[in-house]
Coordinates of C-alpha atoms in Angstrom, one line a residue:
Chain H
M1 CA 29.3 162.6 -25.1
Q2 CA 33.2 163.5 -24.7
P3 CA 34.6 163.1 -21.3
H4 CA 35.6 166.4 -19.7
P5 CA 39.2 166.4 -19.7
P6 CA 40.8 166.8 -16.4
V7 CA 41.9 170.6 -15.6
I8 CA 44.7 171.1 -12.8
P9 CA 44.5 174.5 -12.0
D10 CA 47.6 176.3 -10.7
I11 CA 47.3 175.9 -6.9
I12 CA 50.7 173.9 -6.4
N13 CA 52.8 177.2 -5.8
H14 CA 51.6 177.2 -2.1
P15 CA 49.9 174.4 -0.8
G16 CA 49.1 176.3 2.6
N17 CA 49.2 173.7 4.9
E18 CA 51.4 175.6 7.4
L19 CA 48.4 178.2 7.5
E20 CA 45.7 178.7 10.1
P21 CA 42.1 177.8 9.4
V22 CA 39.7 180.5 7.6
R23 CA 36.1 181.0 8.7
I24 CA 33.3 180.2 6.4
A25 CA 29.5 181.5 7.6
L26 CA 26.5 179.1 6.4
V27 CA 23.9 181.7 6.3
Q28 CA 20.6 179.8 6.3
I29 CA 17.7 182.2 5.6
A30 CA 14.3 182.3 4.5
P31 CA 14.5 185.0 1.4
I32 CA 11.4 187.1 0.5
L33 CA 9.9 186.0 -3.0
G34 CA 10.6 188.4 -5.7
S35 CA 11.9 191.2 -3.8
R36 CA 15.5 191.5 -4.9
D37 CA 16.4 194.8 -3.3
A38 CA 14.7 194.0 0.1
N39 CA 17.2 190.8 0.3
L40 CA 20.2 192.5 -1.1
E41 CA 19.8 194.9 1.9
R42 CA 19.1 191.9 4.5
H43 CA 22.4 190.3 2.9
A44 CA 24.2 193.4 3.4
A45 CA 23.4 193.7 7.0
I46 CA 24.1 190.0 7.6
V47 CA 27.7 190.3 5.7
R48 CA 28.4 193.6 7.4
E49 CA 28.2 191.5 10.8
L50 CA 30.2 188.6 9.6
A51 CA 32.7 190.5 7.7
G52 CA 33.0 192.3 11.2
R53 CA 33.5 189.4 13.3
G54 CA 36.5 188.1 11.0
V55 CA 34.6 185.6 8.4
H56 CA 36.2 185.1 5.6
L57 CA 33.8 183.1 3.5
I58 CA 30.0 183.8 3.8
L59 CA 27.6 181.6 1.7
F60 CA 24.2 181.8 0.9
P61 CA 21.6 179.2 -0.1
E62 CA 20.5 179.1 -3.7
L63 CA 18.5 182.3 -5.3
S64 CA 19.2 183.6 -1.9
L65 CA 18.8 187.2 -3.2
T66 CA 15.5 186.2 -5.0
G67 CA 13.5 183.3 -3.7
Y68 CA 12.6 179.9 -5.5
F69 CA 9.6 179.8 -7.1
L70 CA 10.2 183.1 -9.3
K71 CA 8.2 181.6 -12.6
D72 CA 7.5 184.8 -14.7
L73 CA 9.7 186.6 -11.8
V74 CA 12.7 185.6 -13.3
P75 CA 13.7 188.4 -15.7
D76 CA 12.4 191.0 -13.2
V77 CA 14.7 189.9 -10.5
A78 CA 17.9 189.4 -12.4
C79 CA 21.0 191.2 -12.2
S80 CA 23.9 191.4 -14.5
L81 CA 27.4 191.9 -13.3
A82 CA 26.9 195.6 -13.4
P83 CA 28.4 197.7 -10.6
Q84 CA 24.9 199.7 -9.4
H85 CA 23.5 195.9 -8.5
W86 CA 26.3 195.0 -6.1
A87 CA 27.9 198.3 -4.9
A88 CA 26.0 198.0 -1.3
L89 CA 27.0 194.5 -0.8
Q90 CA 30.7 195.3 -2.0
E91 CA 30.7 198.1 0.6
V92 CA 30.5 195.9 3.4
C93 CA 32.4 192.9 2.2
G94 CA 35.6 194.0 3.8
A95 CA 38.1 191.2 3.6
S96 CA 35.3 188.7 3.0
T97 CA 34.3 186.5 -0.1
V98 CA 30.3 186.4 -0.2
I99 CA 29.0 183.6 -2.5
A100 CA 25.3 184.2 -2.7
G101 CA 22.3 182.8 -5.1
G102 CA 20.4 184.7 -7.6
V103 CA 19.7 185.1 -11.4
F104 CA 22.2 186.1 -13.9
E105 CA 21.5 188.0 -16.9
A106 CA 23.9 187.5 -19.8
P107 CA 24.5 190.2 -22.2
E108 CA 22.6 187.9 -24.7
H109 CA 19.5 188.2 -22.0
I110 CA 19.8 184.3 -21.4
F111 CA 19.0 184.0 -17.7
T112 CA 20.3 181.7 -15.3
N113 CA 20.1 180.4 -11.9
A114 CA 23.5 181.4 -10.5
A115 CA 25.7 181.4 -7.9
F116 CA 27.8 185.2 -7.5
A117 CA 31.1 185.7 -5.9
I118 CA 31.3 189.4 -4.6
T119 CA 34.4 190.7 -3.0
A120 CA 35.2 194.6 -2.1
E121 CA 37.3 194.5 -5.3
D122 CA 34.9 192.7 -7.7
V123 CA 32.1 190.3 -8.8
Q124 CA 31.9 187.2 -10.5
V125 CA 29.7 184.5 -11.6
I126 CA 31.3 181.5 -10.4
H127 CA 28.9 178.8 -11.4
E128 CA 25.6 178.6 -13.5
K129 CA 23.1 175.8 -12.6
V130 CA 23.7 173.0 -15.4
F131 CA 20.7 170.7 -14.2
L132 CA 17.6 172.4 -13.9
P133 CA 14.8 170.4 -12.3
T134 CA 11.7 170.0 -14.8
Y135 CA 9.5 167.7 -13.1
G136 CA 7.4 166.9 -9.9
L137 CA 7.2 170.5 -8.2
F138 CA 9.9 172.0 -10.4
D139 CA 9.9 173.9 -13.6
E140 CA 13.4 175.8 -13.7
L141 CA 14.1 174.7 -17.7
R142 CA 10.9 176.9 -18.8
Y143 CA 12.6 179.9 -17.3
F144 CA 16.2 179.4 -16.9
G145 CA 19.2 178.4 -19.4
R146 CA 21.4 175.9 -18.6
G147 CA 24.7 176.4 -17.1
T148 CA 27.9 175.2 -19.5
G149 CA 29.9 173.6 -16.9
F150 CA 31.7 172.6 -13.9
R151 CA 34.7 174.5 -13.5
S152 CA 36.5 175.1 -10.2
R153 CA 37.4 178.6 -9.0
I154 CA 40.3 179.9 -7.0
L155 CA 39.0 182.1 -4.2
G156 CA 41.6 183.9 -2.1
L157 CA 40.6 183.9 1.4
G158 CA 41.7 184.9 4.9
D159 CA 43.9 187.7 6.3
S160 CA 46.9 188.9 4.4
P161 CA 48.3 187.1 2.5
R162 CA 45.3 185.3 1.0
Q163 CA 45.0 181.5 1.3
K164 CA 44.1 180.4 -2.3
W165 CA 41.2 177.9 -1.9
N166 CA 40.1 175.9 -4.8
M167 CA 36.4 175.7 -4.8
G168 CA 33.7 173.7 -6.7
T169 CA 30.3 175.0 -6.5
V170 CA 26.7 173.1 -7.4
I171 CA 23.5 174.4 -7.1
C172 CA 21.2 172.2 -5.5
E173 CA 20.2 169.3 -8.5
D174 CA 23.5 169.6 -9.8
M175 CA 24.3 167.4 -6.7
W176 CA 22.0 164.4 -8.0
H177 CA 24.2 163.9 -10.8
L178 CA 27.4 162.3 -9.7
R179 CA 29.6 163.4 -12.6
S180 CA 29.0 167.1 -11.6
I181 CA 31.1 166.1 -8.3
S182 CA 33.7 164.1 -10.1
M183 CA 34.4 166.5 -12.7
L184 CA 34.9 169.1 -10.0
A185 CA 37.1 166.5 -7.8
D186 CA 39.2 166.0 -11.2
Q187 CA 40.0 169.7 -11.0
G188 CA 41.5 169.0 -7.5
V189 CA 38.8 171.1 -5.5
D190 CA 39.8 171.5 -1.8
C191 CA 35.8 172.4 -0.8
F192 CA 32.8 171.9 -2.6
L193 CA 30.2 174.9 -2.0
G194 CA 26.4 173.6 -2.0
L195 CA 23.8 176.1 -2.4
S196 CA 20.3 174.8 -2.1
S197 CA 16.7 175.6 -2.0
S198 CA 15.7 172.0 -1.5
P199 CA 12.1 171.3 -0.4
A200 CA 10.9 169.3 2.3
R201 CA 9.2 166.1 1.1
G202 CA 8.6 162.8 2.3
I203 CA 6.9 162.0 5.9
Q204 CA 6.6 158.6 5.9
A205 CA 7.0 157.1 9.5
K206 CA 11.0 155.9 9.8
R207 CA 12.1 157.6 6.5
S208 CA 11.3 161.3 7.1
L209 CA 12.6 163.8 5.9
G210 CA 12.9 161.9 2.8
S211 CA 15.1 164.8 1.3
E212 CA 17.2 165.5 4.4
Q213 CA 18.2 162.1 4.6
S214 CA 19.0 162.0 0.7
Y215 CA 21.3 165.4 0.9
D216 CA 22.7 164.3 4.5
A217 CA 24.0 160.9 2.6
M218 CA 25.2 162.8 -0.6
T219 CA 27.0 165.5 1.1
R220 CA 29.0 163.0 3.6
T221 CA 29.6 160.4 0.7
Y222 CA 30.7 163.3 -1.7
A223 CA 33.0 164.8 0.8
Q224 CA 34.7 161.3 2.0
L225 CA 35.1 160.3 -1.6
T226 CA 36.6 163.3 -2.9
T227 CA 38.7 164.3 0.5
A228 CA 37.4 167.5 0.2
Y229 CA 35.5 169.7 2.3
F230 CA 31.5 170.1 1.7
A231 CA 29.8 173.1 2.6
Y232 CA 26.2 173.0 2.0
C233 CA 23.8 175.9 2.6
N234 CA 20.0 175.3 2.0
R235 CA 17.4 177.7 2.3
V236 CA 14.4 177.6 4.9
G237 CA 10.9 179.1 4.9
Y238 CA 8.0 178.3 2.9
E239 CA 6.8 179.2 -0.5
D240 CA 3.0 178.8 -1.7
G241 CA 2.9 176.0 1.1
V242 CA 6.6 174.3 -0.1
A243 CA 8.7 174.1 3.1
F244 CA 12.4 174.3 2.5
W245 CA 14.2 172.6 5.4
G246 CA 17.4 174.0 6.0
G247 CA 19.8 171.6 7.3
S248 CA 22.9 173.4 6.4
R249 CA 26.2 171.8 7.5
L250 CA 30.0 171.6 6.8
V251 CA 31.4 167.9 6.1
L252 CA 35.1 167.5 6.7
P253 CA 37.4 165.9 4.0
D254 CA 36.8 162.4 6.1
G255 CA 33.4 162.9 5.5
T256 CA 32.3 163.4 9.2
L257 CA 30.3 166.5 9.9
A258 CA 32.1 169.2 11.7
A259 CA 29.0 169.8 13.8
D260 CA 25.2 169.2 13.9
P261 CA 23.6 170.1 10.7
A262 CA 21.4 173.6 11.2
G263 CA 18.0 173.2 12.2
R264 CA 14.7 174.5 10.2
G265 CA 14.7 178.0 11.1
E266 CA 17.0 181.0 9.9
E267 CA 20.4 180.2 11.5
I268 CA 24.2 181.2 10.9
H269 CA 26.6 178.6 11.5
V270 CA 30.5 179.7 11.5
H271 CA 32.9 176.7 10.7
E272 CA 37.0 176.5 10.0
L273 CA 38.1 175.1 6.8
S274 CA 41.9 174.2 7.2
H275 CA 44.1 173.1 4.4
R276 CA 46.1 171.1 6.9
A277 CA 42.8 168.8 7.5
V278 CA 42.7 168.2 3.4
R279 CA 46.6 167.3 3.8
R280 CA 46.0 165.2 6.7
T281 CA 42.9 163.2 5.1
R282 CA 44.5 162.9 1.8
I283 CA 47.8 161.2 3.3
A284 CA 45.6 158.8 5.4
A285 CA 43.5 158.1 2.3
P286 CA 45.3 159.0 -0.9
L287 CA 42.1 158.8 -3.4
L288 CA 42.7 161.7 -5.2
R289 CA 46.3 160.4 -5.8
D290 CA 45.3 157.2 -7.2
E291 CA 42.5 158.5 -9.1
R292 CA 42.6 156.9 -12.7
T293 CA 40.7 159.8 -14.6
A294 CA 42.5 159.0 -18.3
I295 CA 41.8 155.2 -17.8
L296 CA 37.9 155.8 -17.2
S297 CA 37.9 158.5 -19.9
G298 CA 39.4 156.0 -22.3
E299 CA 36.4 153.4 -21.6
H300 CA 33.8 156.0 -22.0
T301 CA 35.4 156.8 -25.5
N302 CA 35.3 153.1 -26.4
G303 CA 32.0 152.6 -25.0
Chain U
M1 CA -8.1 154.3 13.8
A2 CA -4.7 154.6 12.9
D3 CA -4.0 153.1 9.7
T4 CA -2.0 150.3 9.1
F5 CA -1.0 150.6 5.5
S6 CA 2.8 151.4 5.7
P7 CA 3.1 154.0 3.0
L8 CA 0.5 156.0 4.6
A9 CA 1.9 155.8 7.9
I10 CA 3.5 159.1 8.8
D11 CA 6.1 160.5 10.6
T12 CA 3.5 162.7 13.0
E13 CA 6.2 164.5 15.2
E14 CA 7.5 165.7 11.8
V15 CA 4.2 166.5 10.0
I16 CA 3.2 168.3 12.8
L17 CA 6.3 170.6 13.1
L18 CA 5.9 171.2 9.7
L19 CA 2.0 172.1 9.4
T20 CA 2.4 174.6 12.7
E21 CA 5.3 176.4 10.9
F22 CA 3.5 176.2 7.8
L23 CA 0.5 178.1 9.5
R24 CA 2.7 180.7 11.4
N25 CA 4.6 181.4 8.2
E26 CA 2.2 181.8 5.3
V27 CA -0.4 183.8 7.7
E28 CA 2.4 185.9 9.4
K29 CA 4.1 187.1 6.0
V30 CA 1.1 188.1 4.4
G31 CA 0.8 190.5 7.2
Y32 CA -1.8 188.7 9.3
T33 CA -1.8 187.4 13.0
N34 CA -5.1 185.9 13.0
V35 CA -7.0 182.8 11.8
V36 CA -10.7 181.9 11.3
F37 CA -11.7 178.7 10.7
G38 CA -15.4 176.6 11.0
L39 CA -15.1 174.0 13.6
S40 CA -17.6 170.8 13.0
G41 CA -17.0 168.5 15.7
G42 CA -15.4 166.4 13.2
V43 CA -11.5 165.0 13.2
D44 CA -10.3 167.5 10.4
S45 CA -11.2 171.0 12.0
A46 CA -10.4 169.3 15.4
V47 CA -6.8 168.8 13.6
V48 CA -6.7 172.3 12.4
A49 CA -7.5 174.0 15.7
A50 CA -4.7 171.7 17.7
L51 CA -2.2 173.0 15.0
A52 CA -3.6 176.7 15.1
A53 CA -3.5 176.3 18.8
R54 CA 0.3 175.3 18.2
A55 CA 1.1 178.3 16.2
F56 CA -0.7 181.2 17.6
A57 CA -1.8 183.1 20.7
K58 CA -5.1 181.7 21.8
E59 CA -6.8 185.1 21.1
S60 CA -5.8 184.8 17.8
I61 CA -7.6 182.0 16.9
H62 CA -11.4 182.2 16.1
A63 CA -13.1 178.9 16.0
V64 CA -16.7 179.3 14.5
L65 CA -19.1 176.9 15.2
M66 CA -22.1 177.2 12.7
P67 CA -24.8 174.7 13.4
Y68 CA -28.3 174.3 11.6
R69 CA -31.3 173.0 13.2
T70 CA -30.3 169.6 12.3
S71 CA -27.1 169.3 13.0
T72 CA -26.7 166.7 15.6
E73 CA -25.9 167.5 19.2
S74 CA -23.2 165.4 19.6
S75 CA -21.4 167.3 16.7
K76 CA -21.7 170.3 18.8
A77 CA -20.3 168.6 21.8
D78 CA -17.5 167.5 20.2
A79 CA -16.7 170.5 18.9
L80 CA -17.0 172.2 22.3
A81 CA -14.8 169.3 23.6
V82 CA -12.1 170.3 21.3
C83 CA -12.3 173.8 22.0
T84 CA -12.0 172.7 26.0
A85 CA -9.0 170.6 25.6
L86 CA -7.3 173.3 23.4
G87 CA -8.6 176.2 25.7
L88 CA -10.0 177.9 22.6
E89 CA -12.9 180.3 23.2
P90 CA -15.4 179.4 20.4
A91 CA -17.8 181.4 18.5
T92 CA -21.0 180.4 17.5
A93 CA -23.4 181.6 14.2
D94 CA -26.1 179.4 13.9
I95 CA -27.1 179.5 10.1
T96 CA -30.6 178.2 10.6
P97 CA -32.4 181.6 9.5
Q98 CA -30.8 182.2 6.5
I99 CA -30.9 178.8 5.3
D100 CA -34.4 178.2 6.2
A101 CA -35.4 181.9 4.8
Y102 CA -34.1 180.9 1.4
F103 CA -35.6 177.6 1.0
A104 CA -39.2 178.7 2.3
T105 CA -40.1 179.4 -1.2
D106 CA -39.0 176.3 -2.6
P107 CA -39.3 173.6 0.1
S108 CA -38.9 170.6 -2.5
A109 CA -34.9 171.2 -2.3
T110 CA -33.0 167.9 -2.5
P111 CA -30.8 167.4 0.5
S112 CA -27.8 167.6 -2.0
R113 CA -28.9 171.2 -2.5
R114 CA -29.3 172.0 1.3
G115 CA -26.3 170.8 2.2
N116 CA -24.4 172.7 -0.6
K117 CA -26.0 175.9 0.4
M118 CA -25.4 175.3 4.1
A119 CA -21.7 174.9 3.0
R120 CA -21.6 178.1 1.0
E121 CA -23.1 180.0 3.7
R122 CA -20.8 178.8 6.0
M123 CA -18.1 180.0 3.7
T124 CA -19.7 183.5 3.8
V125 CA -19.7 183.5 7.5
L126 CA -16.1 182.6 7.7
Y127 CA -15.5 185.2 5.2
D128 CA -17.1 188.0 7.2
F129 CA -15.3 186.7 10.2
S130 CA -12.1 187.3 8.3
E131 CA -13.1 190.8 7.6
K132 CA -14.4 191.4 11.0
Y133 CA -11.5 190.2 12.7
R134 CA -8.6 190.7 9.9
A135 CA -8.2 186.8 9.9
L136 CA -7.1 184.3 7.3
V137 CA -9.5 181.5 6.6
V138 CA -7.9 178.3 7.2
G139 CA -9.5 175.4 5.3
T140 CA -10.0 171.7 6.8
S141 CA -10.3 169.7 3.5
N142 CA -7.9 166.8 3.4
K143 CA -6.5 165.0 0.3
S144 CA -9.0 162.5 0.1
E145 CA -11.8 164.8 0.0
L146 CA -10.0 167.0 -2.5
L147 CA -9.3 164.1 -4.7
L148 CA -12.7 162.2 -4.7
G149 CA -14.6 166.0 -5.2
Y150 CA -16.2 165.5 -1.7
G151 CA -16.7 169.0 -0.9
T152 CA -18.7 171.9 -2.0
I153 CA -17.0 174.0 -4.4
F154 CA -16.8 177.8 -2.9
G155 CA -18.6 176.2 0.0
D156 CA -16.1 174.3 2.4
M157 CA -13.4 174.0 -0.5
A158 CA -13.0 178.0 -0.1
H159 CA -10.3 179.0 2.0
A160 CA -7.0 181.0 1.8
I161 CA -4.8 178.6 3.2
N162 CA -5.3 174.6 3.9
P163 CA -2.9 172.6 6.3
L164 CA -4.3 169.4 5.6
G165 CA -4.8 169.1 1.9
D166 CA -1.7 166.9 1.2
L167 CA -3.0 164.5 4.1
Y168 CA -5.4 161.5 3.5
K169 CA -8.1 161.1 5.7
T170 CA -6.3 158.0 7.5
Q171 CA -3.3 160.2 7.9
V172 CA -5.5 163.1 9.5
F173 CA -6.9 160.3 11.8
A174 CA -3.0 159.3 13.2
L175 CA -2.7 163.1 13.2
A176 CA -5.6 163.5 15.6
E177 CA -4.0 160.6 17.9
A178 CA -0.6 162.4 18.0
L179 CA -2.2 165.5 18.9
D180 CA -4.2 163.8 21.7
L181 CA -7.3 165.0 20.1
P182 CA -10.6 164.0 22.2
E183 CA -11.2 160.2 21.8
Q184 CA -14.6 160.9 20.4
V185 CA -13.5 162.9 18.2
R186 CA -11.0 160.6 17.0
T187 CA -13.1 157.5 16.8
K188 CA -16.4 158.6 15.5
P189 CA -17.7 157.7 11.6
P190 CA -16.5 160.8 9.6
S191 CA -19.8 162.8 8.4
A192 CA -20.5 166.0 6.7
D193 CA -23.3 166.1 9.0
L194 CA -25.1 168.5 6.3
W195 CA -28.4 166.1 6.9
E196 CA -29.6 163.8 9.4
G197 CA -28.0 160.2 9.4
Q198 CA -25.1 161.5 6.9
L199 CA -22.3 159.6 7.0
D200 CA -19.4 160.2 4.5
E201 CA -18.3 156.1 4.0
Q202 CA -22.0 155.3 3.3
E203 CA -22.5 158.3 0.7
L204 CA -19.3 157.7 -0.8
G205 CA -19.9 153.5 -1.2
F206 CA -16.3 152.8 0.2
T207 CA -14.4 153.0 3.3
Y208 CA -11.6 155.9 3.6
H209 CA -9.3 153.0 4.5
E210 CA -9.7 151.5 1.2
A211 CA -10.2 154.7 -0.6
D212 CA -6.8 156.1 0.6
Q213 CA -5.2 153.1 -0.3
I214 CA -6.4 153.4 -3.9
L215 CA -5.8 157.1 -4.2
Y216 CA -2.2 156.6 -2.9
Y217 CA -1.4 153.9 -5.1
L218 CA -3.2 156.0 -8.5
V219 CA -2.1 159.6 -7.5
D220 CA 1.3 159.2 -5.5
E221 CA 2.8 156.1 -7.1
R222 CA 0.8 156.5 -10.5
R223 CA 0.4 153.1 -10.6
S224 CA -2.3 151.8 -13.3
P225 CA -6.1 150.5 -12.2
E226 CA -5.3 147.0 -13.4
E227 CA -2.1 147.1 -11.6
I228 CA -4.1 148.0 -8.0
A229 CA -6.4 145.5 -8.9
A230 CA -3.7 142.9 -9.2
L231 CA -2.9 144.1 -5.6
G232 CA -5.9 143.1 -4.2
H233 CA -8.6 146.0 -4.7
E234 CA -12.0 145.4 -6.4
G235 CA -11.7 146.8 -9.6
K236 CA -15.1 148.5 -9.7
I237 CA -14.3 150.5 -6.6
V238 CA -10.7 151.5 -8.3
N239 CA -12.5 152.5 -11.3
E240 CA -15.2 154.3 -9.5
I241 CA -12.4 156.2 -7.4
L242 CA -10.5 157.3 -10.7
Q243 CA -13.5 158.5 -12.4
K244 CA -14.3 160.4 -9.4
V245 CA -10.9 161.8 -9.2
K246 CA -11.6 163.0 -12.9
Q247 CA -14.7 164.4 -12.5
N248 CA -13.9 166.7 -9.9
Q249 CA -10.9 168.2 -11.4
Y250 CA -13.1 171.5 -11.8
K251 CA -13.2 171.6 -8.3
R252 CA -9.6 172.2 -7.6
R253 CA -8.6 174.5 -10.3
L254 CA -9.7 178.5 -11.3
P255 CA -12.3 178.9 -13.4
V256 CA -11.7 178.3 -17.1
I257 CA -10.8 181.5 -18.4
A258 CA -11.0 182.0 -22.8
K259 CA -7.5 182.8 -23.9
L260 CA -7.6 185.9 -25.7
G261 CA -4.1 187.9 -25.2
P262 CA -0.5 187.2 -24.9
R263 CA -0.7 186.8 -21.2
T264 CA -3.5 185.0 -19.5
I265 CA -4.2 184.5 -15.8
D266 CA -2.8 181.1 -14.6
R267 CA -1.7 180.2 -18.1
D268 CA 1.1 182.3 -19.1
F269 CA 0.8 184.9 -16.3
R270 CA 2.7 182.6 -13.9
Y271 CA 3.4 183.8 -10.1
A272 CA 3.4 182.3 -6.9
R273 CA 0.7 183.3 -4.7
D274 CA 3.4 184.3 -2.1
W275 CA 4.6 186.9 -4.7
G276 CA 6.5 189.4 -2.7
H277 CA 6.6 187.7 0.6

């Protein structure tokens, strides 16, 4: 496998470290399975309120517009980038950027498990899930096409003038593969956006919930090792007896939690993202500066 | 009777939370507020009753005692003790007239036929209550029974939702203790009480304590029978259990449909049950 070349996006023109923090909301909801319009309406109501309260980035969970165990419903709930799908949501965005999970239908009619970035001005797909779990209770590869890579995206956030935030998006199972994170880290991301529909599993005494413990360890470790924020938004509710455990949280660039994680119910948590905190952490722990991507790439090639 | 086999030791607090929310969520999102289930006096239905009492208003819970004339008095007393402990008002539907009328012309019917008939009679009572009170039928089968096929197809295995189906019998006992259910319910030997003197473990030929460990190794850890025998379990019992799991697969699936068209139900017509909810 060819190593992914490091890509340094053009964000250096304004480090932003003198700017005020921006506000991010983690919207932990229980979507209705297979009812895209009802979910979209719910998103719009939440976005209208949060945008009105001055939240700059509104993060929803994986497949927040559709529900998770879609099976044969995948084509029925898919969205292209056609304006009619998004107008109702765009109308209420104000100055906010919304990241929502849904099914993207490409012009070739390939369906992917995608993260959409929606603003008043436009709608883009910022990531298509690469690692589609197809084992145990998961069956994604039967229904979805694979995303083709991990590319960070610049989002303009905050009040005018907008701050540049270099975001790395991962969707649930993507987080279980180290390279997803390291490829995005090589692109210098300031903040990871993790969208999840993670089922509650593992009820053994002293090791419960297994899935929650795994994600807790991953998000804190990834943030600390990449000296970037990790915003993790997981869904709640039940589908056919499978519980989704919530626990949405923001991890700071030093690997500590910004606040207690969300619980098991529908909750909205608002936190701050600050370029100053990223800067402070990278001065104290210059891990990104000291990274030697080229050396590792060479070893891969020789191996 | 809490189990000491550590992989089966559960975080009871977490499980109670998950199952209480499961009941509330799966019932309410399909437009129901009431639940109905059979209360036998055994530990499984007692745990379901306790979970329901946490999830719903008392008046939304229909716990139905369905004795037959040979049912033991202690079963009834235990069921009533559960209701008292939980503050539930039980309903009673004696199934003796229907069962006796049916077998009046066939008095030689075996205990097994009679037992299955009773289980199915109870199912029809619960589904009638379901319509009468607009209540969803909650099942009480645990994972040990479902895997071993120790239940009546279209009888006690028929229900809308089941909070216990992923818990082994020994885990249900642990839950009963955490839920502080009456002691007699938590300590008596399990019985389907379909005929006098019937005991699950006697009929099965092994204890739940042993079966649950073997099932855990076979099903959850996918170990081979040889590996399990090497862990100290008698090979004959391991194989008996494996055979029961295989033989009873039919009870755990929809009836087999002959495939003809492009999209056949349950094969290539695939939707979650919670479609639209």
